[in-house]
């Protein structure tokens, strides 16, 4: 993409969802291939990638395939072969984390740095650009000034800034979380996170006092940058990414459509920017992010630190309030909706918070009007005994609207490329010229002897109507010109094949004009890495990754956490989220507060879930939190092979003392 283009990048769990993302206005789609993508259970065959790419390329949309796990040595050759297959299938770029891939003999496919490469500094961003990466997915935790500083340091003709604008938030800096592997052996960096961050924890201070009980203190609200898009563009972001390779079709349709509308408004205001693909999309529904699963929304750190970024009560979808309970019967609940026009449907998902602030689901089998406007008697699927603390006056939310769900199961968008059409007469008959909004042109000719029309005005109208019937093609007419010496009568039996041939020729011209994205060229001699020492946090898991960093001047290279070299207590998660701050226990918050200043210190806290204890330590200078723990013995005993850049496995420090 070009530096002035604005790209809306949507997720796809499957090729069919990816096709609908394109239909709903995505300029690009990211999707997992058959392996090595950082989402288990979101794999797709090479054949499906090819099918998706073929559809996307008709609109000039791009397909990016995730190959963003860290790889073992025995996986390097299978990964190389897969990348060749993906390139041949039409994939436009790879999203990668493992720098070992840059040392392989790859096809000339463009490479993008995954968010798991943990890009937070100007120095690292510039290095990755100079190493040949063409797009950088920045850390979600960055502020607008930090994004701008990175953009200003990059060469916009060589490297694009990408930023997440919607969806679930990992509490850790991406690529810097090892809790899942330490406790279960399932590595987030290899696509198999156990989501320890969504669990409830008991929080204790350094004196053993309970600070919070059964709170999801590591669970974040969901990202929503709808109000910040203009500011993000001004900060230098050019690709805008929606999270959600696990999400369903309705989510991808709705959220893609939501941001497509917002960006189209911006592009109307800002003619200096352009779309990264072709066509305009219309929708049969009004996009609404609140209709999909969400943990409520936050814009995270884009505008600085805030104290309401956590979803501490529940990691589930609380939905939106719709009313309250008026009566509770033996197998039914009567509800009064706040808006009398609200309708509750069979199959709707309702919920409420009990006295312990736990979210209780209320799935509806049947819903019946109960007399007054907006009043319904609903019959839950589950027994009433399980609906704890449900009583008159309880506020009820709806977190699934079946009417909405069913609407998005149908065709819900139409994407068309504008085209100018001109019909002219030749010595042998008729010629139809088409020119699309991107400047591609094609024509078709028909040998015939048209008859003069009896009614000129009516004949011209019928010609325009017949030519404009572009049906299920990619195109919609912008203007239909008749360049004829006189009004002609042309039967549909002649116009229809002429129009079809011209459309087919234009599609062929578009396909021929489509070009691959260029592969970034690394600097020679190799650019030095910003540091000369790498710890386990660099996620080096194979000898090619080691070779990459050594080539770029790194002297000491530790192996990835997954190699089990770090058996003692280490930082299992590094995060910008601060539990002390969120619980109003930050020393900076106490400044100037009489009687409190000087008494609150950034001492460690502990969090416990089912006897699994982790320590929270606070690095106040960069304003970061470290979740500290160690490898469980059962995980440590699991079979691992020494990395090939060691002649033998290093002796653990505990064995040396």
Tab-separated table of C-alpha atoms in Angstrom, residues 115-531:
chain	number	residue	atom	x	y	z
A	115	UNK	CA	2.283	-7.314	17.333
A	116	UNK	CA	4.049	-10.171	19.151
A	117	UNK	CA	7.386	-8.686	18.136
A	118	UNK	CA	6.618	-6.141	20.892
A	119	UNK	CA	7.300	-2.862	19.081
A	120	UNK	CA	7.268	-0.085	21.687
A	121	UNK	CA	10.332	1.993	20.842
A	122	UNK	CA	11.556	4.066	17.935
A	123	UNK	CA	14.832	2.139	17.924
A	124	UNK	CA	13.189	-1.252	17.515
A	125	UNK	CA	10.790	0.012	14.857
A	126	UNK	CA	13.602	1.479	12.771
A	127	UNK	CA	15.623	-1.706	13.152
A	128	UNK	CA	12.763	-3.888	11.886
A	129	UNK	CA	12.271	-1.555	8.927
A	130	UNK	CA	15.970	-1.797	8.127
A	131	UNK	CA	15.822	-5.581	8.454
A	132	UNK	CA	13.261	-5.724	5.620
A	133	UNK	CA	9.863	-5.603	7.355
A	134	UNK	CA	7.333	-3.543	5.392
A	135	UNK	CA	4.640	-3.078	8.025
A	136	UNK	CA	4.899	-2.870	11.801
A	137	UNK	CA	1.987	-3.792	14.088
A	138	UNK	CA	2.713	-1.556	17.057
A	139	UNK	CA	2.046	-2.459	20.684
A	140	UNK	CA	-1.534	-1.695	21.687
A	141	UNK	CA	-0.294	0.185	24.758
A	142	UNK	CA	1.251	3.107	22.871
A	143	UNK	CA	-0.012	6.666	23.180
A	144	UNK	CA	-0.606	9.010	20.271
A	145	UNK	CA	2.739	10.833	20.787
A	146	UNK	CA	4.590	7.491	20.917
A	147	UNK	CA	2.945	6.348	17.678
A	148	UNK	CA	3.852	9.663	16.064
A	149	UNK	CA	7.470	9.377	17.171
A	150	UNK	CA	7.753	5.972	15.498
A	151	UNK	CA	6.050	7.188	12.332
A	152	UNK	CA	8.368	10.190	12.115
A	153	UNK	CA	11.428	7.936	12.406
A	154	UNK	CA	10.346	5.541	9.632
A	155	UNK	CA	10.606	5.901	5.869
A	156	UNK	CA	6.936	5.973	4.834
A	157	UNK	CA	7.811	4.654	1.375
A	158	UNK	CA	9.405	1.558	2.913
A	159	UNK	CA	7.431	0.834	6.076
A	160	UNK	CA	3.825	1.363	7.197
A	161	UNK	CA	2.514	1.760	10.750
A	162	UNK	CA	-0.354	-0.539	11.746
A	163	UNK	CA	-2.421	-0.258	14.929
A	164	UNK	CA	-5.193	-2.301	16.564
A	165	UNK	CA	-8.471	-0.383	16.745
A	166	UNK	CA	-11.001	-2.931	18.002
A	167	UNK	CA	-11.465	-6.196	19.861
A	168	UNK	CA	-10.140	-8.141	22.809
A	169	UNK	CA	-7.060	-6.842	24.616
A	170	UNK	CA	-4.233	-8.996	25.921
A	171	UNK	CA	-3.239	-7.503	29.257
A	172	UNK	CA	0.447	-8.204	28.561
A	173	UNK	CA	2.629	-6.608	25.962
A	174	UNK	CA	2.129	-9.049	23.092
A	175	UNK	CA	4.872	-11.653	23.019
A	176	UNK	CA	5.771	-10.910	26.652
A	177	UNK	CA	3.437	-13.336	28.456
A	178	UNK	CA	4.560	-16.757	29.651
A	179	UNK	CA	2.022	-17.473	32.404
A	180	UNK	CA	0.168	-19.976	30.244
A	181	UNK	CA	3.316	-21.923	29.418
A	182	UNK	CA	4.644	-21.809	32.990
A	183	UNK	CA	1.413	-23.231	34.439
A	184	UNK	CA	0.090	-25.501	31.685
A	185	UNK	CA	2.826	-25.985	29.088
A	186	UNK	CA	0.606	-24.210	26.544
A	187	UNK	CA	2.597	-21.388	24.969
A	188	UNK	CA	0.946	-18.134	23.919
A	189	UNK	CA	3.886	-17.522	21.591
A	190	UNK	CA	3.057	-20.801	19.882
A	191	UNK	CA	-0.639	-20.031	19.552
A	192	UNK	CA	-2.065	-21.911	22.525
A	193	UNK	CA	-2.764	-19.444	25.347
A	194	UNK	CA	-4.791	-20.741	28.316
A	195	UNK	CA	-5.976	-17.172	29.097
A	196	UNK	CA	-4.942	-16.996	32.732
A	197	UNK	CA	-5.630	-13.267	32.494
A	198	UNK	CA	-9.382	-13.913	32.417
A	199	UNK	CA	-9.448	-15.833	35.729
A	200	UNK	CA	-10.668	-14.462	39.090
A	201	UNK	CA	-7.931	-13.775	41.654
A	202	UNK	CA	-7.619	-12.947	45.321
A	203	UNK	CA	-5.267	-9.984	45.742
A	204	UNK	CA	-3.199	-9.546	48.938
A	205	UNK	CA	-0.776	-6.853	49.974
A	206	UNK	CA	2.723	-7.326	51.405
A	207	UNK	CA	1.247	-7.849	54.894
A	208	UNK	CA	-1.147	-10.556	53.765
A	209	UNK	CA	-4.264	-8.385	53.888
A	210	UNK	CA	-6.917	-9.059	51.245
A	211	UNK	CA	-7.147	-6.109	48.864
A	212	UNK	CA	-9.609	-7.663	46.416
A	213	UNK	CA	-11.467	-10.970	46.411
A	214	UNK	CA	-12.552	-12.956	43.374
A	215	UNK	CA	-11.792	-10.133	40.967
A	216	UNK	CA	-10.605	-10.553	37.378
A	217	UNK	CA	-7.809	-8.051	37.975
A	218	UNK	CA	-5.878	-9.010	34.815
A	219	UNK	CA	-8.910	-8.919	32.508
A	220	UNK	CA	-9.160	-5.867	30.271
A	221	UNK	CA	-12.191	-4.315	28.664
A	222	UNK	CA	-12.310	-4.524	24.881
A	223	UNK	CA	-10.515	-2.094	22.604
A	224	UNK	CA	-12.585	0.483	20.713
A	225	UNK	CA	-10.855	3.367	18.934
A	226	UNK	CA	-13.931	4.650	17.070
A	227	UNK	CA	-13.488	8.146	18.525
A	228	UNK	CA	-9.743	8.266	17.871
A	229	UNK	CA	-9.440	7.369	14.183
A	230	UNK	CA	-8.647	10.891	12.991
A	231	UNK	CA	-6.066	11.328	15.743
A	232	UNK	CA	-4.487	7.963	14.896
A	233	UNK	CA	-4.246	8.958	11.223
A	234	UNK	CA	-2.600	12.213	12.248
A	235	UNK	CA	-0.185	10.221	14.437
A	236	UNK	CA	0.883	8.215	11.398
A	237	UNK	CA	-1.143	4.990	11.528
A	238	UNK	CA	-2.082	3.839	8.042
A	239	UNK	CA	-3.346	0.291	8.588
A	240	UNK	CA	-6.126	-0.178	11.146
A	241	UNK	CA	-6.560	-3.663	12.499
A	242	UNK	CA	-9.623	-5.346	13.965
A	243	UNK	CA	-8.837	-8.163	16.414
A	244	UNK	CA	-10.801	-11.392	16.111
A	245	UNK	CA	-9.479	-14.488	14.326
A	246	UNK	CA	-11.618	-16.544	16.716
A	247	UNK	CA	-14.738	-14.443	16.151
A	248	UNK	CA	-17.865	-15.486	14.281
A	249	UNK	CA	-19.305	-14.242	11.006
A	250	UNK	CA	-21.700	-11.749	12.601
A	251	UNK	CA	-18.870	-10.037	14.499
A	252	UNK	CA	-16.698	-9.660	11.393
A	253	UNK	CA	-19.572	-8.351	9.287
A	254	UNK	CA	-20.725	-5.850	11.910
A	255	UNK	CA	-17.373	-4.495	13.078
A	256	UNK	CA	-15.964	-4.281	9.540
A	257	UNK	CA	-19.077	-2.380	8.435
A	258	UNK	CA	-18.853	-0.073	11.479
A	259	UNK	CA	-15.293	0.996	10.717
A	260	UNK	CA	-15.894	1.066	6.956
A	261	UNK	CA	-18.521	3.743	7.514
A	262	UNK	CA	-16.290	5.734	9.859
A	263	UNK	CA	-13.318	5.641	7.500
A	264	UNK	CA	-15.472	6.540	4.485
A	265	UNK	CA	-16.606	9.650	6.366
A	266	UNK	CA	-12.984	10.553	7.109
A	267	UNK	CA	-11.898	9.992	3.513
A	268	UNK	CA	-14.659	12.322	2.337
A	269	UNK	CA	-13.256	14.969	4.693
A	270	UNK	CA	-9.600	14.296	3.915
A	271	UNK	CA	-9.050	14.070	0.131
A	272	UNK	CA	-5.287	13.813	0.677
A	273	UNK	CA	-5.910	10.220	1.775
A	274	UNK	CA	-7.283	7.367	-0.307
A	275	UNK	CA	-8.677	3.901	0.162
A	276	UNK	CA	-6.317	0.952	-0.098
A	277	UNK	CA	-8.775	-1.037	-2.251
A	278	UNK	CA	-11.572	-0.459	-4.738
A	279	UNK	CA	-15.330	-0.077	-4.600
A	280	UNK	CA	-18.013	1.224	-2.291
A	281	UNK	CA	-20.045	-0.874	0.129
A	282	UNK	CA	-23.698	-0.525	1.090
A	283	UNK	CA	-25.273	-2.342	4.024
A	284	UNK	CA	-28.737	-3.700	4.751
A	285	UNK	CA	-28.244	-3.066	8.494
A	286	UNK	CA	-26.960	-0.324	10.772
A	287	UNK	CA	-23.606	-1.385	12.246
A	288	UNK	CA	-23.478	-1.368	16.049
A	289	UNK	CA	-20.419	-2.622	17.995
A	290	UNK	CA	-22.513	-3.049	21.161
A	291	UNK	CA	-24.426	-5.879	19.508
A	292	UNK	CA	-21.412	-8.193	19.481
A	293	UNK	CA	-19.678	-9.860	22.400
A	294	UNK	CA	-17.712	-7.279	24.349
A	295	UNK	CA	-16.510	-6.694	27.890
A	296	UNK	CA	-17.474	-3.031	27.585
A	297	UNK	CA	-15.075	-0.711	25.798
A	298	UNK	CA	-11.927	1.274	26.440
A	299	UNK	CA	-9.531	3.233	24.229
A	300	UNK	CA	-6.772	1.815	26.471
A	301	UNK	CA	-3.625	4.005	26.580
A	302	UNK	CA	-4.011	5.931	23.308
A	303	UNK	CA	-4.920	9.085	25.225
A	304	UNK	CA	-2.872	8.252	28.320
A	305	UNK	CA	-3.415	6.088	31.390
A	306	UNK	CA	-6.963	5.772	32.729
A	307	UNK	CA	-8.357	3.972	35.747
A	308	UNK	CA	-11.308	2.265	34.032
A	309	UNK	CA	-9.611	-0.065	31.538
A	310	UNK	CA	-10.326	-3.286	33.436
A	311	UNK	CA	-13.269	-5.685	33.255
A	312	UNK	CA	-12.719	-6.789	36.850
A	313	UNK	CA	-16.224	-8.063	37.640
A	314	UNK	CA	-16.506	-10.518	34.764
A	315	UNK	CA	-14.682	-11.478	31.569
A	316	UNK	CA	-18.047	-12.307	30.000
A	317	UNK	CA	-20.265	-10.121	27.864
A	318	UNK	CA	-22.473	-7.989	30.151
A	319	UNK	CA	-24.548	-6.685	27.228
A	320	UNK	CA	-26.615	-3.516	27.539
A	321	UNK	CA	-29.450	-2.705	29.989
A	322	UNK	CA	-32.931	-3.194	28.545
A	323	UNK	CA	-35.196	-3.176	31.598
A	324	UNK	CA	-35.954	-4.635	35.020
A	325	UNK	CA	-37.811	-7.498	36.678
A	326	UNK	CA	-41.420	-6.815	37.745
A	327	UNK	CA	-42.367	-10.352	38.869
A	328	UNK	CA	-40.779	-13.772	39.310
A	329	UNK	CA	-42.967	-16.838	38.759
A	330	UNK	CA	-42.407	-20.595	39.136
A	331	UNK	CA	-40.949	-20.960	35.635
A	332	UNK	CA	-41.080	-17.450	34.225
A	333	UNK	CA	-39.865	-13.912	34.759
A	334	UNK	CA	-41.800	-10.788	33.894
A	335	UNK	CA	-39.764	-7.866	32.561
A	336	UNK	CA	-40.510	-4.226	31.872
A	337	UNK	CA	-38.346	-2.794	29.091
A	338	UNK	CA	-37.028	0.758	29.509
A	339	UNK	CA	-37.978	1.505	25.909
A	340	UNK	CA	-41.551	0.459	25.219
A	341	UNK	CA	-40.606	-0.252	21.590
A	342	UNK	CA	-38.115	-2.951	22.668
A	343	UNK	CA	-39.045	-6.504	21.668
A	344	UNK	CA	-37.690	-9.611	23.409
A	345	UNK	CA	-37.368	-12.616	21.088
A	346	UNK	CA	-37.296	-16.357	21.542
A	347	UNK	CA	-33.650	-17.356	21.932
A	348	UNK	CA	-32.444	-13.984	23.234
A	349	UNK	CA	-29.601	-13.989	25.741
A	350	UNK	CA	-30.307	-11.969	28.894
A	351	UNK	CA	-28.165	-11.593	32.013
A	352	UNK	CA	-27.865	-9.769	35.325
A	353	UNK	CA	-25.368	-9.230	38.137
A	354	UNK	CA	-26.138	-11.079	41.365
A	355	UNK	CA	-25.368	-9.730	44.846
A	356	UNK	CA	-21.737	-10.858	44.495
A	357	UNK	CA	-21.382	-8.982	41.172
A	358	UNK	CA	-21.222	-12.278	39.286
A	359	UNK	CA	-22.849	-12.285	35.862
A	360	UNK	CA	-25.740	-14.773	35.650
A	361	UNK	CA	-27.058	-15.848	32.246
A	362	UNK	CA	-30.758	-15.957	31.456
A	363	UNK	CA	-31.221	-17.653	28.078
A	364	UNK	CA	-34.788	-17.358	26.861
A	365	UNK	CA	-36.727	-20.293	25.436
A	366	UNK	CA	-39.939	-18.350	24.878
A	367	UNK	CA	-40.978	-14.724	25.203
A	368	UNK	CA	-44.595	-13.492	25.294
A	369	UNK	CA	-46.072	-9.984	25.491
A	370	UNK	CA	-47.517	-9.394	28.974
A	371	UNK	CA	-50.136	-6.710	28.399
A	372	UNK	CA	-48.493	-3.331	28.966
A	373	UNK	CA	-46.277	-1.831	26.238
A	374	UNK	CA	-42.697	-3.073	26.556
A	375	UNK	CA	-43.647	-5.749	29.116
A	376	UNK	CA	-42.794	-9.402	28.466
A	377	UNK	CA	-43.116	-12.718	30.254
A	378	UNK	CA	-40.052	-14.803	29.476
A	379	UNK	CA	-39.496	-18.503	30.096
A	380	UNK	CA	-35.820	-19.244	30.763
A	381	UNK	CA	-34.105	-22.314	29.362
A	382	UNK	CA	-32.605	-23.202	32.758
A	383	UNK	CA	-34.390	-23.941	36.018
A	384	UNK	CA	-35.350	-20.949	38.138
A	385	UNK	CA	-33.449	-22.415	41.117
A	386	UNK	CA	-30.161	-21.613	39.370
A	387	UNK	CA	-30.984	-17.925	38.915
A	388	UNK	CA	-29.474	-16.653	42.150
A	389	UNK	CA	-30.708	-13.391	43.678
A	390	UNK	CA	-33.171	-12.748	40.844
A	391	UNK	CA	-35.978	-10.637	42.272
A	392	UNK	CA	-38.270	-7.731	41.570
A	393	UNK	CA	-36.297	-4.639	40.556
A	394	UNK	CA	-33.239	-6.544	39.264
A	395	UNK	CA	-31.765	-4.762	36.230
A	396	UNK	CA	-31.669	-7.012	33.162
A	397	UNK	CA	-29.221	-6.704	30.270
A	398	UNK	CA	-29.449	-8.261	26.834
A	399	UNK	CA	-26.200	-9.709	25.473
A	400	UNK	CA	-27.631	-11.531	22.476
A	401	UNK	CA	-30.428	-10.241	20.259
A	402	UNK	CA	-31.649	-13.097	18.054
A	403	UNK	CA	-33.308	-10.693	15.638
A	404	UNK	CA	-29.895	-9.100	15.061
A	405	UNK	CA	-28.170	-12.483	14.808
A	406	UNK	CA	-30.627	-13.729	12.186
A	407	UNK	CA	-30.301	-10.522	10.147
A	408	UNK	CA	-26.534	-10.997	9.860
A	409	UNK	CA	-26.900	-14.635	8.851
A	410	UNK	CA	-28.371	-13.344	5.561
A	411	UNK	CA	-26.734	-11.324	2.795
A	412	UNK	CA	-26.066	-7.983	4.454
A	413	UNK	CA	-23.722	-6.004	2.184
A	414	UNK	CA	-23.141	-5.150	-1.443
A	415	UNK	CA	-19.725	-3.979	-2.671
A	416	UNK	CA	-19.433	-2.485	-6.141
A	417	UNK	CA	-16.749	-0.759	-8.188
A	418	UNK	CA	-17.926	2.332	-10.031
A	419	UNK	CA	-17.677	2.268	-13.826
A	420	UNK	CA	-18.237	4.728	-16.678
A	421	UNK	CA	-19.965	3.165	-19.695
A	422	UNK	CA	-20.041	4.471	-23.246
A	423	UNK	CA	-21.924	2.912	-26.158
A	424	UNK	CA	-20.822	3.977	-29.635
A	425	UNK	CA	-21.549	2.948	-33.198
A	426	UNK	CA	-18.830	1.504	-35.425
A	427	UNK	CA	-18.668	0.682	-39.104
A	428	UNK	CA	-19.526	-2.925	-38.243
A	429	UNK	CA	-22.015	-2.433	-35.414
A	430	UNK	CA	-21.658	-1.401	-31.753
A	431	UNK	CA	-18.849	-0.895	-29.268
A	432	UNK	CA	-19.174	-0.683	-25.479
A	433	UNK	CA	-16.307	0.951	-23.553
A	434	UNK	CA	-15.953	0.562	-19.781
A	435	UNK	CA	-13.598	2.528	-17.515
A	436	UNK	CA	-13.602	1.778	-13.791
A	437	UNK	CA	-12.886	4.125	-10.891
A	438	UNK	CA	-9.255	2.939	-10.786
A	439	UNK	CA	-8.670	3.866	-14.422
A	440	UNK	CA	-8.743	0.346	-15.870
A	441	UNK	CA	-10.388	0.227	-19.275
A	442	UNK	CA	-11.796	-2.456	-21.569
A	443	UNK	CA	-14.264	-2.772	-24.392
A	444	UNK	CA	-16.297	-5.235	-26.403
A	445	UNK	CA	-17.649	-5.020	-29.953
A	446	UNK	CA	-20.666	-6.535	-31.617
A	447	UNK	CA	-21.174	-6.926	-35.355
A	448	UNK	CA	-24.775	-5.948	-36.114
A	449	UNK	CA	-26.945	-3.531	-38.048
A	450	UNK	CA	-28.962	-1.513	-35.515
A	451	UNK	CA	-32.300	-0.093	-36.583
A	452	UNK	CA	-33.223	3.595	-36.249
A	453	UNK	CA	-35.509	4.206	-33.288
A	454	UNK	CA	-39.070	5.473	-33.777
A	455	UNK	CA	-39.077	7.298	-30.428
A	456	UNK	CA	-35.617	8.773	-29.738
A	457	UNK	CA	-36.136	9.670	-26.052
A	458	UNK	CA	-37.664	6.306	-25.214
A	459	UNK	CA	-34.945	4.448	-27.132
A	460	UNK	CA	-32.131	6.236	-25.279
A	461	UNK	CA	-33.777	5.506	-21.918
A	462	UNK	CA	-34.134	1.819	-22.742
A	463	UNK	CA	-30.515	1.600	-23.904
A	464	UNK	CA	-29.281	3.121	-20.631
A	465	UNK	CA	-31.500	0.833	-18.573
A	466	UNK	CA	-30.306	-2.259	-20.418
A	467	UNK	CA	-26.629	-1.297	-20.214
A	468	UNK	CA	-26.925	-0.474	-16.504
A	469	UNK	CA	-28.192	-3.925	-15.571
A	470	UNK	CA	-24.871	-5.073	-14.131
A	471	UNK	CA	-26.587	-7.537	-11.805
A	472	UNK	CA	-24.235	-9.686	-9.735
A	473	UNK	CA	-21.079	-8.324	-11.358
A	474	UNK	CA	-18.450	-6.317	-9.462
A	475	UNK	CA	-19.563	-3.099	-11.055
A	476	UNK	CA	-22.138	-0.340	-10.698
A	477	UNK	CA	-22.633	2.385	-13.313
A	478	UNK	CA	-21.424	5.896	-12.501
A	479	UNK	CA	-22.502	7.281	-15.874
A	480	UNK	CA	-23.828	5.776	-19.099
A	481	UNK	CA	-23.028	7.769	-22.218
A	482	UNK	CA	-24.535	7.178	-25.653
A	483	UNK	CA	-22.142	8.311	-28.400
A	484	UNK	CA	-24.472	7.608	-31.330
A	485	UNK	CA	-25.143	9.584	-34.499
A	486	UNK	CA	-28.858	8.983	-34.044
A	487	UNK	CA	-31.222	7.191	-31.702
A	488	UNK	CA	-31.094	3.434	-32.234
A	489	UNK	CA	-33.275	0.492	-31.381
A	490	UNK	CA	-31.063	-2.356	-30.073
A	491	UNK	CA	-32.836	-5.475	-28.790
A	492	UNK	CA	-31.803	-6.959	-25.430
A	493	UNK	CA	-30.682	-10.115	-27.219
A	494	UNK	CA	-27.816	-8.042	-28.684
A	495	UNK	CA	-27.090	-5.697	-25.749
A	496	UNK	CA	-26.877	-8.426	-23.110
A	497	UNK	CA	-23.943	-10.351	-24.630
A	498	UNK	CA	-22.197	-7.066	-25.511
A	499	UNK	CA	-22.470	-5.923	-21.892
A	500	UNK	CA	-21.339	-9.330	-20.545
A	501	UNK	CA	-18.301	-9.401	-22.858
A	502	UNK	CA	-17.294	-5.860	-21.880
A	503	UNK	CA	-17.598	-6.672	-18.162
A	504	UNK	CA	-15.544	-9.853	-18.596
A	505	UNK	CA	-12.889	-7.865	-20.467
A	506	UNK	CA	-12.751	-5.271	-17.677
A	507	UNK	CA	-12.344	-7.981	-15.035
A	508	UNK	CA	-9.505	-9.448	-17.096
A	509	UNK	CA	-7.861	-6.012	-17.371
A	510	UNK	CA	-8.128	-5.542	-13.602
A	511	UNK	CA	-6.609	-8.971	-12.957
A	512	UNK	CA	-3.697	-8.261	-15.320
A	513	UNK	CA	-3.033	-4.913	-13.647
A	514	UNK	CA	-2.986	-6.396	-10.124
A	515	UNK	CA	0.549	-6.412	-8.741
A	516	UNK	CA	2.222	-8.179	-5.851
A	517	UNK	CA	3.323	-6.140	-2.865
A	518	UNK	CA	7.094	-5.613	-3.005
A	519	UNK	CA	9.333	-7.397	-0.520
A	520	UNK	CA	11.230	-5.022	1.747
A	521	UNK	CA	14.966	-4.860	1.101
A	522	UNK	CA	17.157	-5.141	4.219
A	523	UNK	CA	20.055	-2.746	4.613
A	524	UNK	CA	23.557	-3.934	3.787
A	525	UNK	CA	25.680	-4.247	5.806
A	526	UNK	CA	23.064	-5.503	8.309
A	527	UNK	CA	21.719	-2.809	10.617
A	528	UNK	CA	22.818	-3.269	14.250
A	529	UNK	CA	20.160	-4.379	16.736
A	530	UNK	CA	19.542	-1.724	19.425
A	531	UNK	CA	20.911	-3.997	22.184
